[in-house]
mmCIF file with all atom_site columns, C-alpha atoms in Angstrom:
data_model
loop_
_atom_site.group_PDB
_atom_site.id
_atom_site.type_symbol
_atom_site.label_atom_id
_atom_site.label_alt_id
_atom_site.label_comp_id
_atom_site.label_asym_id
_atom_site.label_entity_id
_atom_site.label_seq_id
_atom_site.pdbx_PDB_ins_code
_atom_site.Cartn_x
_atom_site.Cartn_y
_atom_site.Cartn_z
_atom_site.occupancy
_atom_site.B_iso_or_equiv
_atom_site.pdbx_formal_charge
_atom_site.auth_seq_id
_atom_site.auth_comp_id
_atom_site.auth_asym_id
_atom_site.auth_atom_id
_atom_site.pdbx_PDB_model_num
ATOM 1   C CA . MET Q 1 1   ? 10.210  -61.841 -38.490 1.00 56.00 ? 496 MET Q CA 1
ATOM 2   C CA . SER Q 1 2   ? 11.690  -65.011 -39.968 1.00 62.00 ? 497 SER Q CA 1
ATOM 3   C CA . GLN Q 1 3   ? 8.286   -65.826 -41.462 1.00 80.00 ? 498 GLN Q CA 1
ATOM 4   C CA . LEU Q 1 4   ? 8.413   -62.728 -43.684 1.00 89.00 ? 499 LEU Q CA 1
ATOM 5   C CA . ASN Q 1 5   ? 10.048  -62.570 -47.094 1.00 90.00 ? 500 ASN Q CA 1
ATOM 6   C CA . PRO Q 1 6   ? 12.650  -59.824 -47.857 1.00 91.00 ? 501 PRO Q CA 1
ATOM 7   C CA . GLN Q 1 7   ? 10.082  -57.398 -49.280 1.00 92.00 ? 502 GLN Q CA 1
ATOM 8   C CA . GLN Q 1 8   ? 7.774   -57.901 -46.300 1.00 92.00 ? 503 GLN Q CA 1
ATOM 9   C CA . ARG Q 1 9   ? 10.630  -57.359 -43.863 1.00 93.00 ? 504 ARG Q CA 1
ATOM 10  C CA . GLU Q 1 10  ? 11.561  -54.184 -45.694 1.00 94.00 ? 505 GLU Q CA 1
ATOM 11  C CA . ALA Q 1 11  ? 7.981   -52.910 -45.356 1.00 93.00 ? 506 ALA Q CA 1
ATOM 12  C CA . MET Q 1 12  ? 7.929   -53.851 -41.679 1.00 95.00 ? 507 MET Q CA 1
ATOM 13  C CA . ARG Q 1 13  ? 11.162  -51.999 -40.912 1.00 95.00 ? 508 ARG Q CA 1
ATOM 14  C CA . TYR Q 1 14  ? 10.392  -48.835 -42.844 1.00 95.00 ? 509 TYR Q CA 1
ATOM 15  C CA . VAL Q 1 15  ? 9.255   -46.243 -40.294 1.00 94.00 ? 510 VAL Q CA 1
ATOM 16  C CA . ALA Q 1 16  ? 10.598  -42.962 -41.716 1.00 92.00 ? 511 ALA Q CA 1
ATOM 17  C CA . GLY Q 1 17  ? 7.428   -41.782 -43.450 1.00 91.00 ? 512 GLY Q CA 1
ATOM 18  C CA . PRO Q 1 18  ? 4.372   -42.775 -45.507 1.00 93.00 ? 513 PRO Q CA 1
ATOM 19  C CA . LEU Q 1 19  ? 4.515   -46.214 -47.114 1.00 93.00 ? 514 LEU Q CA 1
ATOM 20  C CA . LEU Q 1 20  ? 2.121   -47.875 -49.564 1.00 92.00 ? 515 LEU Q CA 1
ATOM 21  C CA . VAL Q 1 21  ? 2.262   -51.660 -49.942 1.00 89.00 ? 516 VAL Q CA 1
ATOM 22  C CA . LEU Q 1 22  ? 0.657   -53.099 -53.072 1.00 87.00 ? 517 LEU Q CA 1
ATOM 23  C CA . ALA Q 1 23  ? -0.148  -56.788 -52.642 1.00 83.00 ? 518 ALA Q CA 1
ATOM 24  C CA . GLY Q 1 24  ? -2.826  -59.260 -53.631 1.00 81.00 ? 519 GLY Q CA 1
ATOM 25  C CA . ALA Q 1 25  ? -5.243  -61.220 -51.483 1.00 79.00 ? 520 ALA Q CA 1
ATOM 26  C CA . GLY Q 1 26  ? -3.621  -63.759 -49.187 1.00 79.00 ? 521 GLY Q CA 1
ATOM 27  C CA . SER Q 1 27  ? -0.136  -62.339 -49.684 1.00 83.00 ? 522 SER Q CA 1
ATOM 28  C CA . GLY Q 1 28  ? 0.469   -61.520 -46.028 1.00 83.00 ? 523 GLY Q CA 1
ATOM 29  C CA . LYS Q 1 29  ? -0.496  -57.848 -45.717 1.00 86.00 ? 524 LYS Q CA 1
ATOM 30  C CA . THR Q 1 30  ? -2.026  -58.347 -42.283 1.00 88.00 ? 525 THR Q CA 1
ATOM 31  C CA . SER Q 1 31  ? 1.022   -60.272 -41.085 1.00 90.00 ? 526 SER Q CA 1
ATOM 32  C CA . VAL Q 1 32  ? 3.238   -57.377 -42.148 1.00 93.00 ? 527 VAL Q CA 1
ATOM 33  C CA . ILE Q 1 33  ? 1.087   -54.893 -40.250 1.00 94.00 ? 528 ILE Q CA 1
ATOM 34  C CA . THR Q 1 34  ? 0.894   -56.947 -37.057 1.00 95.00 ? 529 THR Q CA 1
ATOM 35  C CA . ARG Q 1 35  ? 4.643   -57.495 -37.087 1.00 95.00 ? 530 ARG Q CA 1
ATOM 36  C CA . LYS Q 1 36  ? 5.208   -53.828 -37.867 1.00 96.00 ? 531 LYS Q CA 1
ATOM 37  C CA . ILE Q 1 37  ? 3.204   -52.903 -34.769 1.00 97.00 ? 532 ILE Q CA 1
ATOM 38  C CA . ALA Q 1 38  ? 5.377   -55.277 -32.750 1.00 96.00 ? 533 ALA Q CA 1
ATOM 39  C CA . TYR Q 1 39  ? 8.511   -53.819 -34.388 1.00 96.00 ? 534 TYR Q CA 1
ATOM 40  C CA . LEU Q 1 40  ? 7.461   -50.254 -33.564 1.00 97.00 ? 535 LEU Q CA 1
ATOM 41  C CA . ILE Q 1 41  ? 6.850   -51.149 -29.921 1.00 97.00 ? 536 ILE Q CA 1
ATOM 42  C CA . GLU Q 1 42  ? 9.748   -53.521 -29.305 1.00 95.00 ? 537 GLU Q CA 1
ATOM 43  C CA . GLN Q 1 43  ? 12.505  -52.169 -31.544 1.00 95.00 ? 538 GLN Q CA 1
ATOM 44  C CA . CYS Q 1 44  ? 11.631  -48.503 -32.026 1.00 96.00 ? 539 CYS Q CA 1
ATOM 45  C CA . GLY Q 1 45  ? 10.342  -47.749 -28.548 1.00 96.00 ? 540 GLY Q CA 1
ATOM 46  C CA . ILE Q 1 46  ? 7.054   -46.286 -29.799 1.00 97.00 ? 541 ILE Q CA 1
ATOM 47  C CA . PRO Q 1 47  ? 4.351   -46.355 -27.088 1.00 97.00 ? 542 PRO Q CA 1
ATOM 48  C CA . ALA Q 1 48  ? 1.391   -48.522 -28.066 1.00 97.00 ? 543 ALA Q CA 1
ATOM 49  C CA . LYS Q 1 49  ? -0.975  -45.613 -27.399 1.00 97.00 ? 544 LYS Q CA 1
ATOM 50  C CA . ALA Q 1 50  ? 0.727   -43.703 -30.245 1.00 97.00 ? 545 ALA Q CA 1
ATOM 51  C CA . ILE Q 1 51  ? -0.171  -46.399 -32.799 1.00 97.00 ? 546 ILE Q CA 1
ATOM 52  C CA . ALA Q 1 52  ? -3.487  -46.919 -34.550 1.00 97.00 ? 547 ALA Q CA 1
ATOM 53  C CA . SER Q 1 53  ? -4.330  -49.677 -36.996 1.00 97.00 ? 548 SER Q CA 1
ATOM 54  C CA . VAL Q 1 54  ? -7.575  -49.822 -38.941 1.00 95.00 ? 549 VAL Q CA 1
ATOM 55  C CA . THR Q 1 55  ? -9.300  -52.443 -41.041 1.00 91.00 ? 550 THR Q CA 1
ATOM 56  C CA . PHE Q 1 56  ? -12.777 -53.087 -42.475 1.00 87.00 ? 551 PHE Q CA 1
ATOM 57  C CA . THR Q 1 57  ? -14.534 -55.523 -40.163 1.00 90.00 ? 552 THR Q CA 1
ATOM 58  C CA . ASN Q 1 58  ? -14.806 -56.026 -36.417 1.00 92.00 ? 553 ASN Q CA 1
ATOM 59  C CA . LYS Q 1 59  ? -13.694 -59.631 -36.906 1.00 93.00 ? 554 LYS Q CA 1
ATOM 60  C CA . ALA Q 1 60  ? -10.525 -58.568 -38.727 1.00 89.00 ? 555 ALA Q CA 1
ATOM 61  C CA . ALA Q 1 61  ? -9.770  -55.963 -36.055 1.00 92.00 ? 556 ALA Q CA 1
ATOM 62  C CA . THR Q 1 62  ? -10.190 -58.530 -33.277 1.00 93.00 ? 557 THR Q CA 1
ATOM 63  C CA . GLU Q 1 63  ? -7.943  -61.024 -35.077 1.00 92.00 ? 558 GLU Q CA 1
ATOM 64  C CA . MET Q 1 64  ? -5.290  -58.367 -35.671 1.00 92.00 ? 559 MET Q CA 1
ATOM 65  C CA . LYS Q 1 65  ? -5.243  -57.373 -32.007 1.00 92.00 ? 560 LYS Q CA 1
ATOM 66  C CA . GLU Q 1 66  ? -4.976  -61.018 -30.983 1.00 93.00 ? 561 GLU Q CA 1
ATOM 67  C CA . ARG Q 1 67  ? -2.039  -61.523 -33.357 1.00 93.00 ? 562 ARG Q CA 1
ATOM 68  C CA . VAL Q 1 68  ? -0.233  -58.530 -31.883 1.00 94.00 ? 563 VAL Q CA 1
ATOM 69  C CA . GLY Q 1 69  ? -0.841  -60.017 -28.439 1.00 92.00 ? 564 GLY Q CA 1
ATOM 70  C CA . THR Q 1 70  ? 1.087   -63.125 -29.445 1.00 93.00 ? 565 THR Q CA 1
ATOM 71  C CA . LEU Q 1 71  ? 4.049   -61.065 -30.668 1.00 94.00 ? 566 LEU Q CA 1
ATOM 72  C CA . VAL Q 1 72  ? 4.347   -58.482 -27.891 1.00 94.00 ? 567 VAL Q CA 1
ATOM 73  C CA . ASP Q 1 73  ? 3.956   -58.742 -24.140 1.00 93.00 ? 568 ASP Q CA 1
ATOM 74  C CA . ARG Q 1 74  ? 0.386   -57.611 -23.490 1.00 89.00 ? 569 ARG Q CA 1
ATOM 75  C CA . SER Q 1 75  ? 1.583   -55.182 -20.842 1.00 92.00 ? 570 SER Q CA 1
ATOM 76  C CA . LYS Q 1 76  ? 3.266   -53.231 -23.650 1.00 95.00 ? 571 LYS Q CA 1
ATOM 77  C CA . THR Q 1 77  ? 0.126   -53.052 -25.822 1.00 94.00 ? 572 THR Q CA 1
ATOM 78  C CA . LYS Q 1 78  ? -1.910  -50.945 -23.403 1.00 94.00 ? 573 LYS Q CA 1
ATOM 79  C CA . GLY Q 1 79  ? -3.553  -48.087 -25.284 1.00 95.00 ? 574 GLY Q CA 1
ATOM 80  C CA . LEU Q 1 80  ? -3.027  -49.624 -28.735 1.00 96.00 ? 575 LEU Q CA 1
ATOM 81  C CA . THR Q 1 81  ? -5.856  -48.749 -31.127 1.00 97.00 ? 576 THR Q CA 1
ATOM 82  C CA . VAL Q 1 82  ? -6.946  -51.541 -33.461 1.00 96.00 ? 577 VAL Q CA 1
ATOM 83  C CA . SER Q 1 83  ? -10.376 -50.922 -34.930 1.00 96.00 ? 578 SER Q CA 1
ATOM 84  C CA . THR Q 1 84  ? -12.518 -50.550 -38.006 1.00 95.00 ? 579 THR Q CA 1
ATOM 85  C CA . PHE Q 1 85  ? -12.592 -47.254 -39.891 1.00 94.00 ? 580 PHE Q CA 1
ATOM 86  C CA . HIS Q 1 86  ? -16.056 -46.569 -38.508 1.00 95.00 ? 581 HIS Q CA 1
ATOM 87  C CA . GLN Q 1 87  ? -15.055 -47.342 -34.918 1.00 96.00 ? 582 GLN Q CA 1
ATOM 88  C CA . LEU Q 1 88  ? -12.099 -44.970 -35.166 1.00 96.00 ? 583 LEU Q CA 1
ATOM 89  C CA . GLY Q 1 89  ? -14.415 -42.321 -36.594 1.00 97.00 ? 584 GLY Q CA 1
ATOM 90  C CA . LEU Q 1 90  ? -16.872 -42.879 -33.753 1.00 97.00 ? 585 LEU Q CA 1
ATOM 91  C CA . ASN Q 1 91  ? -14.079 -42.483 -31.206 1.00 97.00 ? 586 ASN Q CA 1
ATOM 92  C CA . ILE Q 1 92  ? -13.078 -39.162 -32.768 1.00 97.00 ? 587 ILE Q CA 1
ATOM 93  C CA . ILE Q 1 93  ? -16.680 -37.931 -32.749 1.00 98.00 ? 588 ILE Q CA 1
ATOM 94  C CA . ARG Q 1 94  ? -17.052 -38.896 -29.096 1.00 97.00 ? 589 ARG Q CA 1
ATOM 95  C CA . ARG Q 1 95  ? -13.890 -36.996 -28.198 1.00 96.00 ? 590 ARG Q CA 1
ATOM 96  C CA . GLU Q 1 96  ? -14.911 -33.985 -30.294 1.00 97.00 ? 591 GLU Q CA 1
ATOM 97  C CA . THR Q 1 97  ? -18.642 -33.916 -29.495 1.00 97.00 ? 592 THR Q CA 1
ATOM 98  C CA . LYS Q 1 98  ? -18.645 -30.280 -28.399 1.00 95.00 ? 593 LYS Q CA 1
ATOM 99  C CA . THR Q 1 99  ? -16.573 -29.092 -31.351 1.00 97.00 ? 594 THR Q CA 1
ATOM 100 C CA . LEU Q 1 100 ? -18.931 -30.857 -33.749 1.00 97.00 ? 595 LEU Q CA 1
ATOM 101 C CA . GLY Q 1 101 ? -21.938 -29.269 -32.088 1.00 95.00 ? 596 GLY Q CA 1
ATOM 102 C CA . PHE Q 1 102 ? -23.478 -32.389 -30.568 1.00 96.00 ? 597 PHE Q CA 1
ATOM 103 C CA . LYS Q 1 103 ? -24.756 -32.873 -27.053 1.00 94.00 ? 598 LYS Q CA 1
ATOM 104 C CA . PRO Q 1 104 ? -23.362 -35.711 -24.922 1.00 90.00 ? 599 PRO Q CA 1
ATOM 105 C CA . GLY Q 1 105 ? -24.974 -39.094 -25.559 1.00 93.00 ? 600 GLY Q CA 1
ATOM 106 C CA . PHE Q 1 106 ? -25.710 -38.647 -29.257 1.00 96.00 ? 601 PHE Q CA 1
ATOM 107 C CA . SER Q 1 107 ? -27.433 -41.539 -31.037 1.00 97.00 ? 602 SER Q CA 1
ATOM 108 C CA . ILE Q 1 108 ? -26.372 -43.609 -34.038 1.00 97.00 ? 603 ILE Q CA 1
ATOM 109 C CA . LEU Q 1 109 ? -29.348 -44.303 -36.270 1.00 97.00 ? 604 LEU Q CA 1
ATOM 110 C CA . ASP Q 1 110 ? -29.894 -47.737 -37.773 1.00 95.00 ? 605 ASP Q CA 1
ATOM 111 C CA . GLN Q 1 111 ? -31.329 -48.432 -41.218 1.00 93.00 ? 606 GLN Q CA 1
ATOM 112 C CA . ASP Q 1 112 ? -34.918 -48.594 -39.974 1.00 94.00 ? 607 ASP Q CA 1
ATOM 113 C CA . ASP Q 1 113 ? -34.572 -45.222 -38.229 1.00 96.00 ? 608 ASP Q CA 1
ATOM 114 C CA . ILE Q 1 114 ? -33.158 -43.650 -41.379 1.00 96.00 ? 609 ILE Q CA 1
ATOM 115 C CA . ALA Q 1 115 ? -35.876 -45.128 -43.590 1.00 94.00 ? 610 ALA Q CA 1
ATOM 116 C CA . GLY Q 1 116 ? -38.554 -43.834 -41.203 1.00 95.00 ? 611 GLY Q CA 1
ATOM 117 C CA . ILE Q 1 117 ? -37.163 -40.289 -41.218 1.00 96.00 ? 612 ILE Q CA 1
ATOM 118 C CA . LEU Q 1 118 ? -36.831 -40.214 -45.004 1.00 96.00 ? 613 LEU Q CA 1
ATOM 119 C CA . LYS Q 1 119 ? -40.368 -41.586 -45.458 1.00 95.00 ? 614 LYS Q CA 1
ATOM 120 C CA . ASP Q 1 120 ? -41.726 -38.825 -43.230 1.00 95.00 ? 615 ASP Q CA 1
ATOM 121 C CA . ILE Q 1 121 ? -39.870 -36.207 -45.267 1.00 95.00 ? 616 ILE Q CA 1
ATOM 122 C CA . ALA Q 1 122 ? -41.126 -37.777 -48.513 1.00 94.00 ? 617 ALA Q CA 1
ATOM 123 C CA . LEU Q 1 123 ? -44.720 -37.675 -47.319 1.00 92.00 ? 618 LEU Q CA 1
ATOM 124 C CA . GLN Q 1 124 ? -44.396 -34.024 -46.272 1.00 91.00 ? 619 GLN Q CA 1
ATOM 125 C CA . ASP Q 1 125 ? -42.954 -33.131 -49.683 1.00 86.00 ? 620 ASP Q CA 1
ATOM 126 C CA . ALA Q 1 126 ? -45.476 -35.232 -51.625 1.00 86.00 ? 621 ALA Q CA 1
ATOM 127 C CA . ILE Q 1 127 ? -42.730 -37.529 -52.905 1.00 86.00 ? 622 ILE Q CA 1
ATOM 128 C CA . ASP Q 1 128 ? -43.418 -41.191 -53.622 1.00 86.00 ? 623 ASP Q CA 1
ATOM 129 C CA . PRO Q 1 129 ? -42.276 -43.085 -50.486 1.00 84.00 ? 624 PRO Q CA 1
ATOM 130 C CA . ASP Q 1 130 ? -41.090 -45.877 -52.789 1.00 86.00 ? 625 ASP Q CA 1
ATOM 131 C CA . GLN Q 1 131 ? -38.268 -43.544 -53.818 1.00 89.00 ? 626 GLN Q CA 1
ATOM 132 C CA . VAL Q 1 132 ? -36.840 -43.481 -50.288 1.00 92.00 ? 627 VAL Q CA 1
ATOM 133 C CA . LYS Q 1 133 ? -34.364 -46.282 -50.963 1.00 93.00 ? 628 LYS Q CA 1
ATOM 134 C CA . VAL Q 1 134 ? -32.983 -44.466 -54.019 1.00 94.00 ? 629 VAL Q CA 1
ATOM 135 C CA . VAL Q 1 135 ? -32.762 -41.212 -52.070 1.00 94.00 ? 630 VAL Q CA 1
ATOM 136 C CA . HIS Q 1 136 ? -30.950 -42.924 -49.205 1.00 96.00 ? 631 HIS Q CA 1
ATOM 137 C CA . THR Q 1 137 ? -28.429 -44.378 -51.659 1.00 96.00 ? 632 THR Q CA 1
ATOM 138 C CA . LEU Q 1 138 ? -27.780 -40.925 -53.119 1.00 96.00 ? 633 LEU Q CA 1
ATOM 139 C CA . ILE Q 1 139 ? -27.374 -39.368 -49.678 1.00 97.00 ? 634 ILE Q CA 1
ATOM 140 C CA . SER Q 1 140 ? -24.938 -42.118 -48.704 1.00 97.00 ? 635 SER Q CA 1
ATOM 141 C CA . GLN Q 1 141 ? -22.924 -41.511 -51.885 1.00 97.00 ? 636 GLN Q CA 1
ATOM 142 C CA . TRP Q 1 142 ? -22.849 -37.763 -51.269 1.00 98.00 ? 637 TRP Q CA 1
ATOM 143 C CA . LYS Q 1 143 ? -21.645 -38.244 -47.717 1.00 97.00 ? 638 LYS Q CA 1
ATOM 144 C CA . GLY Q 1 144 ? -18.994 -40.668 -48.898 1.00 95.00 ? 639 GLY Q CA 1
ATOM 145 C CA . ASP Q 1 145 ? -17.790 -37.999 -51.336 1.00 96.00 ? 640 ASP Q CA 1
ATOM 146 C CA . LEU Q 1 146 ? -17.942 -35.337 -48.577 1.00 96.00 ? 641 LEU Q CA 1
ATOM 147 C CA . VAL Q 1 147 ? -20.645 -33.448 -50.464 1.00 97.00 ? 642 VAL Q CA 1
ATOM 148 C CA . SER Q 1 148 ? -22.791 -31.206 -48.256 1.00 96.00 ? 643 SER Q CA 1
ATOM 149 C CA . PRO Q 1 149 ? -26.547 -30.740 -48.831 1.00 96.00 ? 644 PRO Q CA 1
ATOM 150 C CA . GLU Q 1 150 ? -25.853 -27.289 -50.269 1.00 96.00 ? 645 GLU Q CA 1
ATOM 151 C CA . GLN Q 1 151 ? -23.299 -28.726 -52.685 1.00 97.00 ? 646 GLN Q CA 1
ATOM 152 C CA . ALA Q 1 152 ? -25.678 -31.558 -53.602 1.00 97.00 ? 647 ALA Q CA 1
ATOM 153 C CA . VAL Q 1 153 ? -28.301 -29.002 -54.625 1.00 96.00 ? 648 VAL Q CA 1
ATOM 154 C CA . SER Q 1 154 ? -25.785 -27.136 -56.774 1.00 96.00 ? 649 SER Q CA 1
ATOM 155 C CA . ILE Q 1 155 ? -24.581 -30.254 -58.621 1.00 95.00 ? 650 ILE Q CA 1
ATOM 156 C CA . ALA Q 1 156 ? -27.955 -31.968 -59.079 1.00 94.00 ? 651 ALA Q CA 1
ATOM 157 C CA . GLU Q 1 157 ? -28.345 -32.897 -62.745 1.00 93.00 ? 652 GLU Q CA 1
ATOM 158 C CA . SER Q 1 158 ? -31.974 -33.993 -62.798 1.00 93.00 ? 653 SER Q CA 1
ATOM 159 C CA . GLY Q 1 159 ? -35.267 -33.376 -61.069 1.00 90.00 ? 654 GLY Q CA 1
ATOM 160 C CA . GLY Q 1 160 ? -34.850 -36.607 -59.134 1.00 90.00 ? 655 GLY Q CA 1
ATOM 161 C CA . GLU Q 1 161 ? -31.408 -35.602 -57.880 1.00 93.00 ? 656 GLU Q CA 1
ATOM 162 C CA . MET Q 1 162 ? -32.687 -32.155 -56.919 1.00 95.00 ? 657 MET Q CA 1
ATOM 163 C CA . ARG Q 1 163 ? -35.533 -33.670 -54.884 1.00 93.00 ? 658 ARG Q CA 1
ATOM 164 C CA . ALA Q 1 164 ? -33.040 -36.019 -53.231 1.00 94.00 ? 659 ALA Q CA 1
ATOM 165 C CA . ALA Q 1 165 ? -30.707 -33.100 -52.445 1.00 96.00 ? 660 ALA Q CA 1
ATOM 166 C CA . ILE Q 1 166 ? -33.540 -31.145 -50.842 1.00 96.00 ? 661 ILE Q CA 1
ATOM 167 C CA . MET Q 1 167 ? -34.466 -34.211 -48.794 1.00 96.00 ? 662 MET Q CA 1
ATOM 168 C CA . TYR Q 1 168 ? -30.805 -34.559 -47.843 1.00 97.00 ? 663 TYR Q CA 1
ATOM 169 C CA . ASP Q 1 169 ? -30.833 -31.043 -46.411 1.00 97.00 ? 664 ASP Q CA 1
ATOM 170 C CA . LYS Q 1 170 ? -33.993 -31.708 -44.387 1.00 97.00 ? 665 LYS Q CA 1
ATOM 171 C CA . TYR Q 1 171 ? -32.649 -35.082 -43.258 1.00 97.00 ? 666 TYR Q CA 1
ATOM 172 C CA . GLN Q 1 172 ? -29.444 -33.524 -41.935 1.00 97.00 ? 667 GLN Q CA 1
ATOM 173 C CA . ARG Q 1 173 ? -31.386 -30.843 -40.088 1.00 97.00 ? 668 ARG Q CA 1
ATOM 174 C CA . LEU Q 1 174 ? -33.491 -33.522 -38.421 1.00 97.00 ? 669 LEU Q CA 1
ATOM 175 C CA . LEU Q 1 175 ? -30.392 -35.517 -37.441 1.00 97.00 ? 670 LEU Q CA 1
ATOM 176 C CA . ARG Q 1 176 ? -29.058 -32.434 -35.687 1.00 96.00 ? 671 ARG Q CA 1
ATOM 177 C CA . ALA Q 1 177 ? -32.410 -31.852 -33.981 1.00 97.00 ? 672 ALA Q CA 1
ATOM 178 C CA . TYR Q 1 178 ? -32.387 -35.478 -32.789 1.00 97.00 ? 673 TYR Q CA 1
ATOM 179 C CA . ASN Q 1 179 ? -28.718 -35.211 -31.685 1.00 98.00 ? 674 ASN Q CA 1
ATOM 180 C CA . ALA Q 1 180 ? -27.989 -38.173 -33.936 1.00 98.00 ? 675 ALA Q CA 1
ATOM 181 C CA . VAL Q 1 181 ? -25.657 -39.393 -36.659 1.00 98.00 ? 676 VAL Q CA 1
ATOM 182 C CA . ASP Q 1 182 ? -25.928 -42.156 -39.213 1.00 97.00 ? 677 ASP Q CA 1
ATOM 183 C CA . PHE Q 1 183 ? -23.361 -44.771 -40.231 1.00 96.00 ? 678 PHE Q CA 1
ATOM 184 C CA . ASP Q 1 184 ? -21.982 -42.642 -43.069 1.00 97.00 ? 679 ASP Q CA 1
ATOM 185 C CA . ASP Q 1 185 ? -21.381 -39.759 -40.659 1.00 98.00 ? 680 ASP Q CA 1
ATOM 186 C CA . LEU Q 1 186 ? -18.913 -41.907 -38.721 1.00 97.00 ? 681 LEU Q CA 1
ATOM 187 C CA . ILE Q 1 187 ? -16.513 -41.442 -41.643 1.00 96.00 ? 682 ILE Q CA 1
ATOM 188 C CA . ALA Q 1 188 ? -17.631 -38.110 -43.116 1.00 97.00 ? 683 ALA Q CA 1
ATOM 189 C CA . LEU Q 1 189 ? -17.748 -36.031 -39.931 1.00 97.00 ? 684 LEU Q CA 1
ATOM 190 C CA . PRO Q 1 190 ? -14.238 -36.888 -38.651 1.00 98.00 ? 685 PRO Q CA 1
ATOM 191 C CA . VAL Q 1 191 ? -12.715 -36.373 -42.108 1.00 97.00 ? 686 VAL Q CA 1
ATOM 192 C CA . GLN Q 1 192 ? -14.378 -32.973 -42.500 1.00 96.00 ? 687 GLN Q CA 1
ATOM 193 C CA . LEU Q 1 193 ? -13.417 -31.986 -38.971 1.00 97.00 ? 688 LEU Q CA 1
ATOM 194 C CA . LEU Q 1 194 ? -9.762  -32.917 -39.467 1.00 97.00 ? 689 LEU Q CA 1
ATOM 195 C CA . GLN Q 1 195 ? -9.671  -31.126 -42.807 1.00 96.00 ? 690 GLN Q CA 1
ATOM 196 C CA . ASN Q 1 196 ? -11.248 -27.917 -41.543 1.00 96.00 ? 691 ASN Q CA 1
ATOM 197 C CA . ASN Q 1 197 ? -10.093 -27.552 -37.939 1.00 97.00 ? 692 ASN Q CA 1
ATOM 198 C CA . ALA Q 1 198 ? -6.329  -27.119 -37.586 1.00 98.00 ? 693 ALA Q CA 1
ATOM 199 C CA . GLU Q 1 199 ? -6.369  -27.290 -33.783 1.00 97.00 ? 694 GLU Q CA 1
ATOM 200 C CA . VAL Q 1 200 ? -8.217  -30.604 -33.721 1.00 98.00 ? 695 VAL Q CA 1
ATOM 201 C CA . ARG Q 1 201 ? -6.073  -31.972 -36.546 1.00 97.00 ? 696 ARG Q CA 1
ATOM 202 C CA . GLN Q 1 202 ? -2.868  -31.132 -34.680 1.00 97.00 ? 697 GLN Q CA 1
ATOM 203 C CA . LYS Q 1 203 ? -4.202  -32.775 -31.531 1.00 97.00 ? 698 LYS Q CA 1
ATOM 204 C CA . TRP Q 1 204 ? -4.921  -36.062 -33.311 1.00 97.00 ? 699 TRP Q CA 1
ATOM 205 C CA . GLN Q 1 205 ? -1.649  -35.925 -35.222 1.00 95.00 ? 700 GLN Q CA 1
ATOM 206 C CA . ALA Q 1 206 ? 0.113   -35.632 -31.876 1.00 96.00 ? 701 ALA Q CA 1
ATOM 207 C CA . LYS Q 1 207 ? -1.894  -38.517 -30.438 1.00 96.00 ? 702 LYS Q CA 1
ATOM 208 C CA . TYR Q 1 208 ? -1.111  -41.021 -33.211 1.00 97.00 ? 703 TYR Q CA 1
ATOM 209 C CA . ARG Q 1 209 ? 2.441   -41.112 -34.557 1.00 96.00 ? 704 ARG Q CA 1
ATOM 210 C CA . TYR Q 1 210 ? 1.733   -44.145 -36.744 1.00 97.00 ? 705 TYR Q CA 1
ATOM 211 C CA . LEU Q 1 211 ? -1.496  -44.988 -38.578 1.00 96.00 ? 706 LEU Q CA 1
ATOM 212 C CA . LEU Q 1 212 ? -1.474  -48.421 -40.227 1.00 96.00 ? 707 LEU Q CA 1
ATOM 213 C CA . VAL Q 1 213 ? -4.249  -49.306 -42.664 1.00 93.00 ? 708 VAL Q CA 1
ATOM 214 C CA . ASP Q 1 214 ? -4.856  -52.987 -43.378 1.00 88.00 ? 709 ASP Q CA 1
ATOM 215 C CA . GLU Q 1 215 ? -6.445  -52.189 -46.733 1.00 75.00 ? 710 GLU Q CA 1
ATOM 216 C CA . TYR Q 1 216 ? -8.542  -49.421 -48.183 1.00 66.00 ? 711 TYR Q CA 1
ATOM 217 C CA . GLN Q 1 217 ? -10.926 -48.854 -51.080 1.00 58.00 ? 712 GLN Q CA 1
#
């Protein structure tokens, strides 16, 4: 704690509700979060399993967990969640497989799998396969904005966007048939589930009392 400046200590100690910290690169945001985790466990008596911290890369998540391990006795960190956004999303999907309509053991498609599926759809619809990359980018953007295939069709502003939206719909149907998700679904599906299913939302709100985000975009 002595390594933090007054503003950082204030952020670390504030536990009464939502808190946004605005700080530049290299200003100690991660140090504040790791020490806040330690503060919650050691000073506030919050069980580690009730805390989740998310960041962007696996490397950053590993480093954050290691830092916490130097601040708190490792026996007290059992159940602590420190992961990337996508890993947390994957964990939610795995726990809510049945609710989301998947069968156990669903697959996560890689870029080559996705490209292959979209090329097959393009060939069936007499669309230039060279457009697959553009279509994939649009689908990824739509998923990031939580836009469904039906919504994508309704907001399409050009012939190209309409073709992409129709491919999006067919692509999603095939993912379901294959019992698979793509990388974008690891964020989109949990967000949509938590927004639309009160029972599931309450369950996860009860599981995690504190959600700490290293940075977000």
